[in-house]
mmCIF file of C-alpha atoms and ligand atoms in Angstrom:
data_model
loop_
_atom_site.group_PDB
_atom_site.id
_atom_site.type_symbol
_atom_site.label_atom_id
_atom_site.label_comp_id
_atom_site.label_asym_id
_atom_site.label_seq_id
_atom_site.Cartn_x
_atom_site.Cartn_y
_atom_site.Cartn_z
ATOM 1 C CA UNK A 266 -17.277 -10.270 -9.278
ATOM 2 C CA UNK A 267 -16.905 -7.636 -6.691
ATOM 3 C CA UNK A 268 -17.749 -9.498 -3.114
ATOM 4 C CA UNK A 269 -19.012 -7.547 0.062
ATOM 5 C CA UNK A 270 -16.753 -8.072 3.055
ATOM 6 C CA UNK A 271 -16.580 -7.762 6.983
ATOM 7 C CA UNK A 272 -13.125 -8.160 8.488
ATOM 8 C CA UNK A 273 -12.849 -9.234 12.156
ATOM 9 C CA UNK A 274 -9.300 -9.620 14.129
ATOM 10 C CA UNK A 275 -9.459 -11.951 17.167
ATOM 11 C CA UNK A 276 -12.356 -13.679 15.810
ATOM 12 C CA UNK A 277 -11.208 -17.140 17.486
ATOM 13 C CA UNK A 278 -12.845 -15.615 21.182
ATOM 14 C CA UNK A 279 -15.097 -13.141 23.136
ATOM 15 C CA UNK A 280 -16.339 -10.632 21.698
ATOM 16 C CA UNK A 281 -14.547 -10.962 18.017
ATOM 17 C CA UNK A 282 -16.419 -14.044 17.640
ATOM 18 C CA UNK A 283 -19.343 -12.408 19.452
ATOM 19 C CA UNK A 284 -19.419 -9.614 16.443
ATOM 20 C CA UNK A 285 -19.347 -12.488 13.777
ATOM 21 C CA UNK A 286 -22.223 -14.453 15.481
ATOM 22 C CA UNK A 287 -24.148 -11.505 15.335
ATOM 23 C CA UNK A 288 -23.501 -9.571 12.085
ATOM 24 C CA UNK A 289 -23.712 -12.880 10.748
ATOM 25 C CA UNK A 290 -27.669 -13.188 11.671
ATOM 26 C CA UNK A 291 -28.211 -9.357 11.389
ATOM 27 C CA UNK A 292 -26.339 -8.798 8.124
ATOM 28 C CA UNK A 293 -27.773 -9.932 4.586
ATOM 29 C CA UNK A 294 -25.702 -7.626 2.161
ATOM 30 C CA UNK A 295 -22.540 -9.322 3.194
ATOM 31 C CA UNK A 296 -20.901 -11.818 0.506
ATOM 32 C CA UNK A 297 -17.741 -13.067 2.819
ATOM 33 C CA UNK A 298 -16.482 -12.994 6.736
ATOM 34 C CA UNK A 299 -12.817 -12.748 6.855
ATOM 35 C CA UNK A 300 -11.694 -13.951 10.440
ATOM 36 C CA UNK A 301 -8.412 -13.582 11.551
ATOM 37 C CA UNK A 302 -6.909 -14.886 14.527
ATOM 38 C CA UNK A 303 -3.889 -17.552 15.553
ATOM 39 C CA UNK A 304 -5.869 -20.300 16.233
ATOM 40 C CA UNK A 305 -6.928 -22.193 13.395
ATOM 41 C CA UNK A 306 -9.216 -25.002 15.101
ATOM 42 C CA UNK A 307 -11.264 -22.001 17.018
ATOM 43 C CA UNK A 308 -11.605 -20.270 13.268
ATOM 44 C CA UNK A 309 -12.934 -23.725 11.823
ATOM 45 C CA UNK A 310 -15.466 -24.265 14.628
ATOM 46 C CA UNK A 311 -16.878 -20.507 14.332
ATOM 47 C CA UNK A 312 -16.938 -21.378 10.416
ATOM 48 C CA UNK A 313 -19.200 -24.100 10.880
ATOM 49 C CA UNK A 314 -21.701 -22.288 12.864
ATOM 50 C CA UNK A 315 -22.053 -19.694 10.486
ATOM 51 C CA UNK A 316 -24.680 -18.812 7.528
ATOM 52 C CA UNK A 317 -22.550 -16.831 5.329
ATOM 53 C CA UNK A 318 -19.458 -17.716 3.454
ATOM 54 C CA UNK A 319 -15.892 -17.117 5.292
ATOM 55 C CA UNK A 320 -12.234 -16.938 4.551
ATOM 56 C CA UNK A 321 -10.013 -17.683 7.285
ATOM 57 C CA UNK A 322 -6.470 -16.049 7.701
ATOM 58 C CA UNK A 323 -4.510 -17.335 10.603
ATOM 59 C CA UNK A 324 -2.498 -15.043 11.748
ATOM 60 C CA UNK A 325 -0.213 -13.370 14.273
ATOM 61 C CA UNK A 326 -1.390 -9.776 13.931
ATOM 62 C CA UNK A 327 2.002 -8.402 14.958
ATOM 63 C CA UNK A 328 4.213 -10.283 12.528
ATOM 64 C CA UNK A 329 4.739 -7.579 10.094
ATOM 65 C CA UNK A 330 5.846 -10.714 7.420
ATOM 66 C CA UNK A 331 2.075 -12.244 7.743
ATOM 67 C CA UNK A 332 0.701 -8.395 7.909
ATOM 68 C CA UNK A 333 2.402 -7.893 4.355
ATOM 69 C CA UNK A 334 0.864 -10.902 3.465
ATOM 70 C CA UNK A 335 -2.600 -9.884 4.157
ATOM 71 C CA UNK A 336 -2.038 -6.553 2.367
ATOM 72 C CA UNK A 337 -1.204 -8.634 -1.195
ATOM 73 C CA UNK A 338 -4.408 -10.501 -0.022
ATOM 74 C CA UNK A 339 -6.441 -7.460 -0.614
ATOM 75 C CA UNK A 340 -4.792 -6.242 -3.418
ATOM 76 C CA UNK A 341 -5.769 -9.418 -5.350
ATOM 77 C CA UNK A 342 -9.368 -10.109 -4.335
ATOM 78 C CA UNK A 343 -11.774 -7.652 -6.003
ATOM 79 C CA UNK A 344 -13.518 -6.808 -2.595
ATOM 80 C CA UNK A 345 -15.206 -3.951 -1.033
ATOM 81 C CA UNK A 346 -14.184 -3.908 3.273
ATOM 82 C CA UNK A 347 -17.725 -2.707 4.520
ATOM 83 C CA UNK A 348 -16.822 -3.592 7.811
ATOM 84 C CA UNK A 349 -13.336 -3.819 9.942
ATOM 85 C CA UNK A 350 -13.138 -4.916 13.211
ATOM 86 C CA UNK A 351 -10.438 -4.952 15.379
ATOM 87 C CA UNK A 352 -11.083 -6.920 17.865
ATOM 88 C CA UNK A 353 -7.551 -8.670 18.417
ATOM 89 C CA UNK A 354 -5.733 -7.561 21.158
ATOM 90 C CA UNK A 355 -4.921 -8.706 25.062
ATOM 91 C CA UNK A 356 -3.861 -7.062 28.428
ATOM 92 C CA UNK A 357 -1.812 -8.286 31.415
ATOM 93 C CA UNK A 358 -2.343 -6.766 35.034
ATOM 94 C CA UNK A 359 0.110 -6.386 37.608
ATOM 95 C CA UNK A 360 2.917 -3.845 38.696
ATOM 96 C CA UNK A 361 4.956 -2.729 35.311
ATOM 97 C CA UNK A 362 8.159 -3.734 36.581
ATOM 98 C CA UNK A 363 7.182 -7.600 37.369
ATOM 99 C CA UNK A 364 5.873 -8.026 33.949
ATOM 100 C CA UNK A 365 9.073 -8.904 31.207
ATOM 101 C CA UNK A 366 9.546 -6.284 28.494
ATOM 102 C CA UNK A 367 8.603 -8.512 25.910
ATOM 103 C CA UNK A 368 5.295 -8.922 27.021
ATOM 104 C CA UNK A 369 4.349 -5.302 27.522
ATOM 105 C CA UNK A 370 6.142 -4.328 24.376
ATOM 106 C CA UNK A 371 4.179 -7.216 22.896
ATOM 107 C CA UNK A 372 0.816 -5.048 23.755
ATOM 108 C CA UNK A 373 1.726 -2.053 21.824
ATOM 109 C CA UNK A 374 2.485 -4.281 18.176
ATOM 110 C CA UNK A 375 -0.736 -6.331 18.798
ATOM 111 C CA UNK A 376 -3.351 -3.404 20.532
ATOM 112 C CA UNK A 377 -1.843 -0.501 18.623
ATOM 113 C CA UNK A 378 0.497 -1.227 16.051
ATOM 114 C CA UNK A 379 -1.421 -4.167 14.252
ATOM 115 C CA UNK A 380 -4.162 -2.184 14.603
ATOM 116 C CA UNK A 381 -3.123 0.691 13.245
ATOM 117 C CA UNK A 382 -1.392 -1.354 9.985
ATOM 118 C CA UNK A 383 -4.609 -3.263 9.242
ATOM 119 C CA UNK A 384 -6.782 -0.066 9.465
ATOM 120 C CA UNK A 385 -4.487 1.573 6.819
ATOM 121 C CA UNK A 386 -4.078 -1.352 4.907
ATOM 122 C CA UNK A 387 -8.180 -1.812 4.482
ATOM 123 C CA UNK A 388 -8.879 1.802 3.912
ATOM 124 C CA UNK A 389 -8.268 1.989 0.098
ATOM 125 C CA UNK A 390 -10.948 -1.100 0.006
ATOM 126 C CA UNK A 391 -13.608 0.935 1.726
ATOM 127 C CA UNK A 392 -16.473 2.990 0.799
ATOM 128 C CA UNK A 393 -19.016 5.552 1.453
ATOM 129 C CA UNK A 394 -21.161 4.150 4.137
ATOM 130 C CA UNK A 395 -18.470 1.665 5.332
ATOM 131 C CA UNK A 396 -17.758 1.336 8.811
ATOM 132 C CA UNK A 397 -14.592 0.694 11.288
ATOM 133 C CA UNK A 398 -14.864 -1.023 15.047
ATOM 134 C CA UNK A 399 -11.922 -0.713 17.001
ATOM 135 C CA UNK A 400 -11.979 -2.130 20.667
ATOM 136 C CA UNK A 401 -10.542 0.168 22.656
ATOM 137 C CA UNK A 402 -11.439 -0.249 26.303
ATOM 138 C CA UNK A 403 -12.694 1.604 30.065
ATOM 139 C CA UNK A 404 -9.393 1.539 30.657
ATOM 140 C CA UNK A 405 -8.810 4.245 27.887
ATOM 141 C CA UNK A 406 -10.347 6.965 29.978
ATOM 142 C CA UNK A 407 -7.648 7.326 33.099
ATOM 143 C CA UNK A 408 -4.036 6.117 33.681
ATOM 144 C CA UNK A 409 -4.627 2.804 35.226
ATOM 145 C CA UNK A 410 -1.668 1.540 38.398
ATOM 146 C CA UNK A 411 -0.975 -2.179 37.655
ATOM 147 C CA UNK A 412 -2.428 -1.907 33.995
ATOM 148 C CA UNK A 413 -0.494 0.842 33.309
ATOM 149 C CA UNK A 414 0.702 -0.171 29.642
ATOM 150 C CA UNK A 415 -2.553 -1.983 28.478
ATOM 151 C CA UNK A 416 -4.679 1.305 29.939
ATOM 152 C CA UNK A 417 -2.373 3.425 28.077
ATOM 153 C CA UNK A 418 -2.406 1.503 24.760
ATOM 154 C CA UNK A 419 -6.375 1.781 24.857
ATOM 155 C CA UNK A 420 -5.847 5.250 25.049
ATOM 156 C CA UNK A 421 -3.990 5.342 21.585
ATOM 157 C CA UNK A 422 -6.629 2.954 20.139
ATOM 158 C CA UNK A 423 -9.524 5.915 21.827
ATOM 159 C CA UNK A 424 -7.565 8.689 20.342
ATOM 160 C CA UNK A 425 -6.733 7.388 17.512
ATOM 161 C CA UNK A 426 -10.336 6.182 16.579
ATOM 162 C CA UNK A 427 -11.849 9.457 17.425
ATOM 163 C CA UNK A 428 -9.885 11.266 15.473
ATOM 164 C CA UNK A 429 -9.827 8.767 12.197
ATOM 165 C CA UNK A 430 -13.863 8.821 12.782
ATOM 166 C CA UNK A 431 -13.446 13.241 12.373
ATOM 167 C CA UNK A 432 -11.183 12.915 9.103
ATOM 168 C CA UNK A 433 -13.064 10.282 7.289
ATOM 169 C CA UNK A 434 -16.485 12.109 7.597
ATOM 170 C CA UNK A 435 -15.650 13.604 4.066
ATOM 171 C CA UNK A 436 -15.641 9.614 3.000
ATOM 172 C CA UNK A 437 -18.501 8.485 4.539
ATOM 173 C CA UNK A 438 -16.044 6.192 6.455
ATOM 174 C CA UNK A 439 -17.379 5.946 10.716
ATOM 175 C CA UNK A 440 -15.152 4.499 12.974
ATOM 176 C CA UNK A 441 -16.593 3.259 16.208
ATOM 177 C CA UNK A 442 -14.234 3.132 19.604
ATOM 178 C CA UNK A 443 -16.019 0.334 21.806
ATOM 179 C CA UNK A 444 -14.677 1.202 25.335
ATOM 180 C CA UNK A 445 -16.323 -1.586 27.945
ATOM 181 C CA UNK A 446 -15.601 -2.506 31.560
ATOM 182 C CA UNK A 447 -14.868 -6.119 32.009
ATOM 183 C CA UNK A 448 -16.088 -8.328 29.546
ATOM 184 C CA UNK A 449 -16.594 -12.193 30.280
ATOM 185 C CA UNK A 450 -14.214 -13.574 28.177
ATOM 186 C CA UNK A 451 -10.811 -15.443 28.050
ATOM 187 C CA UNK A 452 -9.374 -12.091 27.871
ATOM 188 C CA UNK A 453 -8.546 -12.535 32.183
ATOM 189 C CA UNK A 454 -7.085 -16.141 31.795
ATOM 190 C CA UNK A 455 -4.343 -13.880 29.791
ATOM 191 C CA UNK A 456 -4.482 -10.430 32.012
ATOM 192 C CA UNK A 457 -4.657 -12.456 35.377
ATOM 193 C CA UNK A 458 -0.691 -14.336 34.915
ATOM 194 C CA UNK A 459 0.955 -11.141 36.910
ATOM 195 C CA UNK A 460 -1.525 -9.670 38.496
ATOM 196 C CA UNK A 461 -5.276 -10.188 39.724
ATOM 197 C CA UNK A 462 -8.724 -8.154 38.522
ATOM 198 C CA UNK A 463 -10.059 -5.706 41.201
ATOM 199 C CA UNK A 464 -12.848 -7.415 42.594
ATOM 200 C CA UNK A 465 -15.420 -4.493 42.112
ATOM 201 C CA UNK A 466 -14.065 -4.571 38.678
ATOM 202 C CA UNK A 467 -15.996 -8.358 39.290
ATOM 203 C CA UNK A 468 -18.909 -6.786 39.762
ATOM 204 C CA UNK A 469 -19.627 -4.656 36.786
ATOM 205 C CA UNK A 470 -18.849 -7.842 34.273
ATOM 206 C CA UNK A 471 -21.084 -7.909 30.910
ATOM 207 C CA UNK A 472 -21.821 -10.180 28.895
ATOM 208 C CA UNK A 473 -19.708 -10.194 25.224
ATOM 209 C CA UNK A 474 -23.477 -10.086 23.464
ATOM 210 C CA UNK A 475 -24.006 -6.521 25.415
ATOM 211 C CA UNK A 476 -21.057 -5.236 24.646
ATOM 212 C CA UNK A 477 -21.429 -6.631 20.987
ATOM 213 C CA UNK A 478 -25.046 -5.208 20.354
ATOM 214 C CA UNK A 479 -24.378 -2.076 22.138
ATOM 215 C CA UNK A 480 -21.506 -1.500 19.198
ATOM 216 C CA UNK A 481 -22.981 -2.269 16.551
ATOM 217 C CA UNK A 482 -25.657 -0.024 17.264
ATOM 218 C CA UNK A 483 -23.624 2.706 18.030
ATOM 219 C CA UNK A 484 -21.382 1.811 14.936
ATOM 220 C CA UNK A 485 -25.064 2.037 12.794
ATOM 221 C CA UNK A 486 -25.684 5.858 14.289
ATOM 222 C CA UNK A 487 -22.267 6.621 13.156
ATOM 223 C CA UNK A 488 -21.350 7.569 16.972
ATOM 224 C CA UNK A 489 -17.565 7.924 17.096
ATOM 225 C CA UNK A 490 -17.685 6.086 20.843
ATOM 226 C CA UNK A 491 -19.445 3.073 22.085
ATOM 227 C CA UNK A 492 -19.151 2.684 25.717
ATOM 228 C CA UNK A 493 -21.584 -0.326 27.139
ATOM 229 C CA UNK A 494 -23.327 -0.601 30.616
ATOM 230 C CA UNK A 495 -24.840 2.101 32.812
ATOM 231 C CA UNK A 496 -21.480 1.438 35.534
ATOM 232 C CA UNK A 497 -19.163 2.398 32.715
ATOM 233 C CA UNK A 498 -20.739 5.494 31.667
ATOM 234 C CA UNK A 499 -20.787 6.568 34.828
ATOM 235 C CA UNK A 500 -17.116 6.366 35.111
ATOM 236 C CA UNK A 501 -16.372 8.110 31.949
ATOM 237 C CA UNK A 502 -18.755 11.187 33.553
ATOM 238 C CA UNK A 503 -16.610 10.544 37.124
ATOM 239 C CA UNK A 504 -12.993 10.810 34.594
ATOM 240 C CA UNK A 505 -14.014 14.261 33.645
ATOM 241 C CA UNK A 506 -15.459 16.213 36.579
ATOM 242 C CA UNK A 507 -13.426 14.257 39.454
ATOM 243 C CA UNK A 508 -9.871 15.287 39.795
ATOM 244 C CA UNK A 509 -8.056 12.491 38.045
ATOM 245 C CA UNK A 510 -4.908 12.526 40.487
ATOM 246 C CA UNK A 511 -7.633 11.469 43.348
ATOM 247 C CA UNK A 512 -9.060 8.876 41.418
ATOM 248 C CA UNK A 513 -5.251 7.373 40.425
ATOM 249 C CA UNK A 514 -4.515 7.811 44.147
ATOM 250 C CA UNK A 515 -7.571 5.887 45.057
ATOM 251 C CA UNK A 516 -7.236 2.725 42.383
ATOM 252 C CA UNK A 517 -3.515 2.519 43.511
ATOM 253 C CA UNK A 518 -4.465 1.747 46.971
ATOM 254 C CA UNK A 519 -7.167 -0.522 46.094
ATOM 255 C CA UNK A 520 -4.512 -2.301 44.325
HETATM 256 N N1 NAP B 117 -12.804 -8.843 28.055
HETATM 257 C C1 NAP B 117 -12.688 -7.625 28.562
HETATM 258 O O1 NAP B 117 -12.914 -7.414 29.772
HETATM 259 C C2 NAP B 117 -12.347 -6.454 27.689
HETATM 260 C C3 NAP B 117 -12.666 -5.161 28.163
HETATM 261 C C4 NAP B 117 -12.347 -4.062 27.391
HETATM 262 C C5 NAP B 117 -11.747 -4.226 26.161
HETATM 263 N N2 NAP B 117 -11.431 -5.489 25.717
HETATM 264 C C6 NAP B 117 -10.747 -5.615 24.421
HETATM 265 O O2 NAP B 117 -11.556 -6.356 23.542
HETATM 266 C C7 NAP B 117 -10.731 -7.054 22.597
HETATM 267 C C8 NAP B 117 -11.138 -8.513 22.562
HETATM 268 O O3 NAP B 117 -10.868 -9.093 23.816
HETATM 269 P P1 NAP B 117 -11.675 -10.336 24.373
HETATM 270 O O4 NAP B 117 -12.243 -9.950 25.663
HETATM 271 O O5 NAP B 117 -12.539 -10.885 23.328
HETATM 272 O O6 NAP B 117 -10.446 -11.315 24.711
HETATM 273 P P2 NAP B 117 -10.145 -12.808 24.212
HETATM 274 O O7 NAP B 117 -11.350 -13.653 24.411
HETATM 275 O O8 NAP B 117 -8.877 -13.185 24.897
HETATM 276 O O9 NAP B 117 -9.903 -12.627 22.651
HETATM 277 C C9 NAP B 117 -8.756 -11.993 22.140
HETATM 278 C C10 NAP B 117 -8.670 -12.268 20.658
HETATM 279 O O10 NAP B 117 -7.522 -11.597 20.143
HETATM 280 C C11 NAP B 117 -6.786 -12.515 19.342
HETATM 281 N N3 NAP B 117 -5.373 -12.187 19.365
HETATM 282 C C12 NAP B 117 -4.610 -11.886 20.441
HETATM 283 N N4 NAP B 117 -3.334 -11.704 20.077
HETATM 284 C C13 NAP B 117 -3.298 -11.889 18.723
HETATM 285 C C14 NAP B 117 -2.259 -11.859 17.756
HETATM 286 N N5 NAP B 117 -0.986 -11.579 18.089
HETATM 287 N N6 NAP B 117 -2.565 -12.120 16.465
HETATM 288 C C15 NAP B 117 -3.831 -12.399 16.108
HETATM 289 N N7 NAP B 117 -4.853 -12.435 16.976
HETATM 290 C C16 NAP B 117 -4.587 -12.199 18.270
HETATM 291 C C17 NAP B 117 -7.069 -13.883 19.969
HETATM 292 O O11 NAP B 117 -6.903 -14.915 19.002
HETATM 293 P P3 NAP B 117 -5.727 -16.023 18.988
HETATM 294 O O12 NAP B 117 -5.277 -16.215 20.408
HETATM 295 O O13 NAP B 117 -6.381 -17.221 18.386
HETATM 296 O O14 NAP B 117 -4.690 -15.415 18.110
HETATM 297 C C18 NAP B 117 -8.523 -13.746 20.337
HETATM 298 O O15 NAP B 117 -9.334 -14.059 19.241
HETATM 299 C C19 NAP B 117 -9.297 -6.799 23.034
HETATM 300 O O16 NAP B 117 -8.757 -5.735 22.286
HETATM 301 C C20 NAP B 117 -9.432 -6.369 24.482
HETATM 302 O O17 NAP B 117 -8.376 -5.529 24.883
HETATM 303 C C21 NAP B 117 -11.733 -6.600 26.453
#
């Protein structure tokens, strides 16, 4: 029989496993909870805490072998995708020559590439009234000095969202770009190896439930952007009628 299904990347921390704690008390219509991530114990312990039934795929989001994988996956369950999140994805601060290649060529396969694939991939398993979250970030709205290659990847994942969110209309398909500030999460034991967090940055933090609820609510009124927090707004309405070269010249020195 035909099962209802939510897909959610990086559902092992923050706010993945935020969105699967709280779909999976708001949402009744749902048959399964896919939850992909690397880390197999963190999958099992978010398992148990759940109501409704789960599948859990471990893994790396930018090994295209595993990605193929998860394609055959879908081609042999009889599911409908009524929700895709992609919540997988990570960020490293600090000036863009001290951080190896690897690493910041390792942010576009996992924040835009994997992303990218897995949105394709589930498409063909969607339907009217289905729905796509991609976390993009704050940092999608200006060129960001020592975050340079994260900020710009969140731009893609912005751009990219927006514009899916304008050609699937004729579907019934929404995609949602979720652009916080800083989240508390693990995501700055990762981002903070090279570089450290502004500190004012420090003191606009939210919670992953805000960001979460603030999502999925703008994911329900089929908005194509979700940005949480009154500080954040405000910076998005600063991006546009502020010179942007002042503003870059101004984070650089704070840096
Ligand atoms: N926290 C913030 O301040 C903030 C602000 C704006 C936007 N965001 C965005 O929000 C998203 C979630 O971040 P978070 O704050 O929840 O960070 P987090 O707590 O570090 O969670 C990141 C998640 O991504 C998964 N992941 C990372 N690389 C992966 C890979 N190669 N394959 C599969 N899964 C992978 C991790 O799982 P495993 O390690 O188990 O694989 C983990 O579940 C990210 O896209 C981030 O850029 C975060």
């Amino acid at each position: 029989m035909m099962k209802n299904i939510v897909i959610i990347t990086g559902a092992s921390s923050g706010i993945g496993q935020e969105f699967a704690l709280q779909m999976d008390t708001a949402f009744s219509n749902i048959d399964e909870f896919w939850l992909i991530a690397r880390r197999e114990d963190r999958l099992l312990e978010l398992a148990q805490v759940m109501e409704h039934a789960t599948r859990l795929i471990t893994m790396d989001v930018s090994d295209e072998y595993a990605m193929d994988d998860f394609e055959q996956l879908l081609e042999e369950s009889d599911v409908t995708v009524r929700m895709l999140i992609n919540a997988a994805g990570f960020g490293l601060l600090g000036a863009f020559e001290d951080i190896p290649l690897e690493e910041q060529t390792e942010m576009l396969y996992v924040n835009c590439e994997a992303l990218t694939k897995m949105t394709y991939i589930t498409l063909p398993y969607m339907a009217r009234g289905s729905r796509i979250i991609q976390m993009a970030s704050s940092a999608a709205f200006l060129p960001q000095p020592d975050f340079a290659v994260y900020a710009a990847t969140k731009s893609y994942v912005l751009s990219l969202s927006r514009a899916l969110n304008a050609e699937l209309r004729y579907r019934g398909i929404y995609v949602t770009a979720v652009c916080p500030g800083p989240v508390y999460t693990e995501f700055f034991d990762i981002a903070e190896q090279y570089g450290n967090t502004l500190a004012v940055k420090k003191l606009v933090m939210i919670t992953a439930e805000k960001c979460v609820s603030t999502a999925l609510r703008a994911s329900y009124h089929k908005r194509d952007m979700a940005v949480p927090g009154i500080p954040m707004k405000a910076f998005l309405l600063a991006t546009k009628l502020l010179p942007q070269e002042g503003i870059l010249r101004i984070l650089a020195m704070l840096q």
